[in-house]
Coordinates of C-alpha atoms in Angstrom, one line a residue:
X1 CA -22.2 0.0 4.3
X2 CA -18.8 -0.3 2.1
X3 CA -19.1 -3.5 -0.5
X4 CA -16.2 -6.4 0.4
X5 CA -14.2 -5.4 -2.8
X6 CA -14.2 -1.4 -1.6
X7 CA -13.3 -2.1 1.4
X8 CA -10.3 -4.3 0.2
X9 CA -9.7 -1.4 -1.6
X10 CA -9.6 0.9 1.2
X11 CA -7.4 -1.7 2.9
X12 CA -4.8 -1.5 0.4
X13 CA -4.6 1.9 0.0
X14 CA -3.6 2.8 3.5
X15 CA -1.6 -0.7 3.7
X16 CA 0.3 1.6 0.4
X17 CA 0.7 5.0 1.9
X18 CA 2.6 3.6 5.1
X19 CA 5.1 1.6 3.3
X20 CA 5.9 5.2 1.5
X21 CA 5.1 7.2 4.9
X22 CA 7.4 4.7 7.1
X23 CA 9.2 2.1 4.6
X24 CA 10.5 0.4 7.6
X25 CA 7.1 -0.8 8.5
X26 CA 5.3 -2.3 5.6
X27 CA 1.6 -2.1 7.0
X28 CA -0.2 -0.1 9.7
X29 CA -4.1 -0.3 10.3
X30 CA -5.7 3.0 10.9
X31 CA -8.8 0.8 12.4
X32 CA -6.6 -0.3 14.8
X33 CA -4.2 2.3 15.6
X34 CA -7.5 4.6 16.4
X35 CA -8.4 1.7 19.0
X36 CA -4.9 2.3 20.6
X37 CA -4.7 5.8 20.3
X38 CA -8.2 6.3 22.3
X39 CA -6.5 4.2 25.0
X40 CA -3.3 6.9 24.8
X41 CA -5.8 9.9 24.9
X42 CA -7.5 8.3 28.2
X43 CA -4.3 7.9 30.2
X44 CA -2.9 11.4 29.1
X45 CA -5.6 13.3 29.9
X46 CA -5.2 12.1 33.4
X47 CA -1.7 12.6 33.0
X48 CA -2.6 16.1 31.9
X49 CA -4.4 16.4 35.8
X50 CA -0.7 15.8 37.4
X51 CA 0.6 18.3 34.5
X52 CA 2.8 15.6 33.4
X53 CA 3.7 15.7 29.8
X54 CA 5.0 12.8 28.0
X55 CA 8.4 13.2 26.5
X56 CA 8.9 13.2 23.2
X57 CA 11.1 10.0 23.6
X58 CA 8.2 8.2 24.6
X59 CA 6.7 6.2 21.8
X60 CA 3.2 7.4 22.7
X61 CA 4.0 10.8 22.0
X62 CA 1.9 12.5 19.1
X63 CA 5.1 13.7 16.7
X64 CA 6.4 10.1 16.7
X65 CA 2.7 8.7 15.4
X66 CA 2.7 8.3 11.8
X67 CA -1.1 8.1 11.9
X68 CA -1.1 11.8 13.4
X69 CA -1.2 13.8 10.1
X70 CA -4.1 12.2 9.0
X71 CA -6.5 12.9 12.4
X72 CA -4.3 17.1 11.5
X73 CA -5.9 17.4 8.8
X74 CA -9.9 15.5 9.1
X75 CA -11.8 16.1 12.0
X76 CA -15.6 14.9 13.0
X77 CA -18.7 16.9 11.0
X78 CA -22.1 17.2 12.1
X79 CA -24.8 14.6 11.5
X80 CA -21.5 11.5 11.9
X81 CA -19.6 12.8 9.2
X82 CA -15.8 13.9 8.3
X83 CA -14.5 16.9 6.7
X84 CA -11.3 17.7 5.4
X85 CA -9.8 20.6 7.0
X86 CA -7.7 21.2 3.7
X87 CA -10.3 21.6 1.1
X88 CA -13.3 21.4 3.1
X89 CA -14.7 17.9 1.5
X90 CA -16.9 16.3 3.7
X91 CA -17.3 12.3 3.7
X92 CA -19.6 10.0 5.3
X93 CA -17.3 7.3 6.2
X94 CA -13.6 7.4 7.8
X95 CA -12.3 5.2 5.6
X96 CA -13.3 7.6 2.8
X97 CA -11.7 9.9 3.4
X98 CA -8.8 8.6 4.7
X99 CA -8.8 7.3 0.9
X100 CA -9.2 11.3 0.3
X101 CA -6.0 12.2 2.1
X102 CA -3.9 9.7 0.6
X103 CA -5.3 10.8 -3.3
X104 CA -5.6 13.9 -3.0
X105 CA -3.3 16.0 -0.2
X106 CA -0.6 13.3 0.0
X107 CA 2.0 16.4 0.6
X108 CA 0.2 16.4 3.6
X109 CA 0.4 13.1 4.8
X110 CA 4.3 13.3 5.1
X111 CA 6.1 13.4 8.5
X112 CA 10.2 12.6 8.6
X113 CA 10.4 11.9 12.4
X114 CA 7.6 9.9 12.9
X115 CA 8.4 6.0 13.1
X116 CA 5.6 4.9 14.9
X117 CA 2.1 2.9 13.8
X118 CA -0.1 2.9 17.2
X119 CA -1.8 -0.6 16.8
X120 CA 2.0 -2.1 17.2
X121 CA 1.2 -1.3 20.9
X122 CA -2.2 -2.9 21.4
X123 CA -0.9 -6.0 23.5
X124 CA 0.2 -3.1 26.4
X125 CA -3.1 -0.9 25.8
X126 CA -5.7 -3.5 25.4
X127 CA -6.8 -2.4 22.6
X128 CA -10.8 -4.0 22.5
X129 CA -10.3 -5.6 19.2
X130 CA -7.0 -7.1 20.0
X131 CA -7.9 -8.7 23.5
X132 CA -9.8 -12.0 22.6
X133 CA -6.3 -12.8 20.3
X134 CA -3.9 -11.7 23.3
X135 CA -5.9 -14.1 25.4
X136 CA -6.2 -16.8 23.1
X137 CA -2.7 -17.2 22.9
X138 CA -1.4 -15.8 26.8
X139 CA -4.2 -19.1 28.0
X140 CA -2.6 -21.5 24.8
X141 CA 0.1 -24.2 25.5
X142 CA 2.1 -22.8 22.6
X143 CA 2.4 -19.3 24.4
X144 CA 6.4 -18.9 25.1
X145 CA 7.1 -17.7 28.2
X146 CA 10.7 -16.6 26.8
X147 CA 9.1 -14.4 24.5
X148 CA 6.2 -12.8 26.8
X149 CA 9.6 -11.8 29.1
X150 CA 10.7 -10.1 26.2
X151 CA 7.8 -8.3 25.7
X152 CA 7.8 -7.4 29.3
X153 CA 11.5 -6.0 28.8
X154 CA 10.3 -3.9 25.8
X155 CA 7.6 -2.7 27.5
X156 CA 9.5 -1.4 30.4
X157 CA 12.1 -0.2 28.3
X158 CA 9.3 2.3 26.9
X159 CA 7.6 3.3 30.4
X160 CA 11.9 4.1 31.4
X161 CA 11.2 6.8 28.5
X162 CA 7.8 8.2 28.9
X163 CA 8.0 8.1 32.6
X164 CA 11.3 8.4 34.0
X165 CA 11.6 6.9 37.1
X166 CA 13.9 10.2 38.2
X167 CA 10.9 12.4 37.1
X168 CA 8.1 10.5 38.8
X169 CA 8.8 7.4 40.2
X170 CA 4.9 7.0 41.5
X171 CA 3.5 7.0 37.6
X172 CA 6.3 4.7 36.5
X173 CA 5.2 2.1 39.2
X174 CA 1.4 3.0 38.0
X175 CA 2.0 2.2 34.4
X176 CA 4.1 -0.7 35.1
X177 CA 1.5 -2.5 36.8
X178 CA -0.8 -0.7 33.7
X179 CA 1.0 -1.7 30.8
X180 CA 3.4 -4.4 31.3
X181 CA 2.4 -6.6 34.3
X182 CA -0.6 -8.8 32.2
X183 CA 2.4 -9.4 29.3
X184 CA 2.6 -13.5 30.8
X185 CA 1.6 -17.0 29.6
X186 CA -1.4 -16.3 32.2
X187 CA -5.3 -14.7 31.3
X188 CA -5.7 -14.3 34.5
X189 CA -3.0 -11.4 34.8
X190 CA -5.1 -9.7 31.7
X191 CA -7.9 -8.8 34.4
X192 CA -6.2 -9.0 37.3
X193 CA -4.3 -5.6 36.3
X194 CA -7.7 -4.4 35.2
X195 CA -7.6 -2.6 38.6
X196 CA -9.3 0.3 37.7
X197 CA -13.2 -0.7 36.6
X198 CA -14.6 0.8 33.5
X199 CA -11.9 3.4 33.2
X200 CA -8.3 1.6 34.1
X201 CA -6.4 5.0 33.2
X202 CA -7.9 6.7 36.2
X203 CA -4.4 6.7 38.3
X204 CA -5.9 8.3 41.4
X205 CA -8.2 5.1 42.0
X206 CA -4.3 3.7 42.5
X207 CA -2.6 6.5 43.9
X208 CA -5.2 7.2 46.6

């Protein structure tokens, strides 16, 4: 287990690189933005089953992520470990070597269309770590209505580029109800869109 000073070590390294990676964000947690982009992966392989490709408008696609070149250039090693597919290092935590990347192979790291951090997009993805906040404050008498509508707005704004309702109108209905319908001053609409069990991107459950 990392000490508390190594760890706020780690945290400030990658808080670093994505200021110089994407200045107009100043932060962008990896921890979290792996959360989200688990979420992505489950709804694209299924869209992968209609043969639906997201556009690279969409937010969600992988060359706007700014988190993508480091998950290029690690992958998983035996026995829970990570190796670095540039010079072969291998690691036994993520974080390390994350920290690895950004030392070391930083020329790497660099990606001048990606504008993206993942975890921006947890509220939409229920994201596990992100849920008990969202609900806190959807179920709270300060929640604005005003603002949730907003959200909403975004939201739908994104789902009008990555599923255009003149390309598929079925899977922009789907991800409406998926994404943006729980974004309200109400918990209850946070499991009441929860439609789909264990795995909610399973869009035949819906479509059937």
């Amino acid at each position: 287990m990392m000490s508390r000073t190594r760890l706020l070590l780690v945290t400030l390294c990658l808080a670093l690189v994505f200021v110089t990676v994407s200045p107009a964000k100043s932060t962008c947690s990896m921890t979290t933005s792996r959360e989200a982009l688990a979420q992505i992966e489950a709804f694209k392989s299924v869209l992968n089953s209609w043969k639906y490709e997201l556009p690279k408008e969409c937010v969600f696609h992988e060359s706007n992520d700014v988190t993508e070149p480091f998950r290029r250039n690690q992958y998983a090693h035996r026995q829970k470990k990570f190796k670095c597919d540039v010079c072969a290092q291998v690691f036994r935590e993520q974080e390390e070597i994350d920290i690895h990347m950004i030392t070391n192979h930083f020329e790497h790291l660099s990606s001048p269309t990606a504008n993206v951090c993942p975890a921006d997009y947890c509220d939409l993805l229920k994201c596990p770590s992100s849920a008990a906040s969202f609900l806190s404050y959807s179920s709270s008498n300060i929640c604005d209505p005003s603002e949730m509508e907003m959200r909403r707005f975004e939201c739908r704004k994104i789902l009008d580029s990555c599923f255009p309702v003149s390309s598929n109108t079925e899977l922009h209905e789907v991800f409406d109800h998926l994404l943006c319908n729980h974004i309200r001053c109400d918990p209850n609409a946070y499991f009441e869109q929860d439609l789909l069990g264990t795995n909610q991107w399973n869009v035949w459950v819906i479509l059937k």
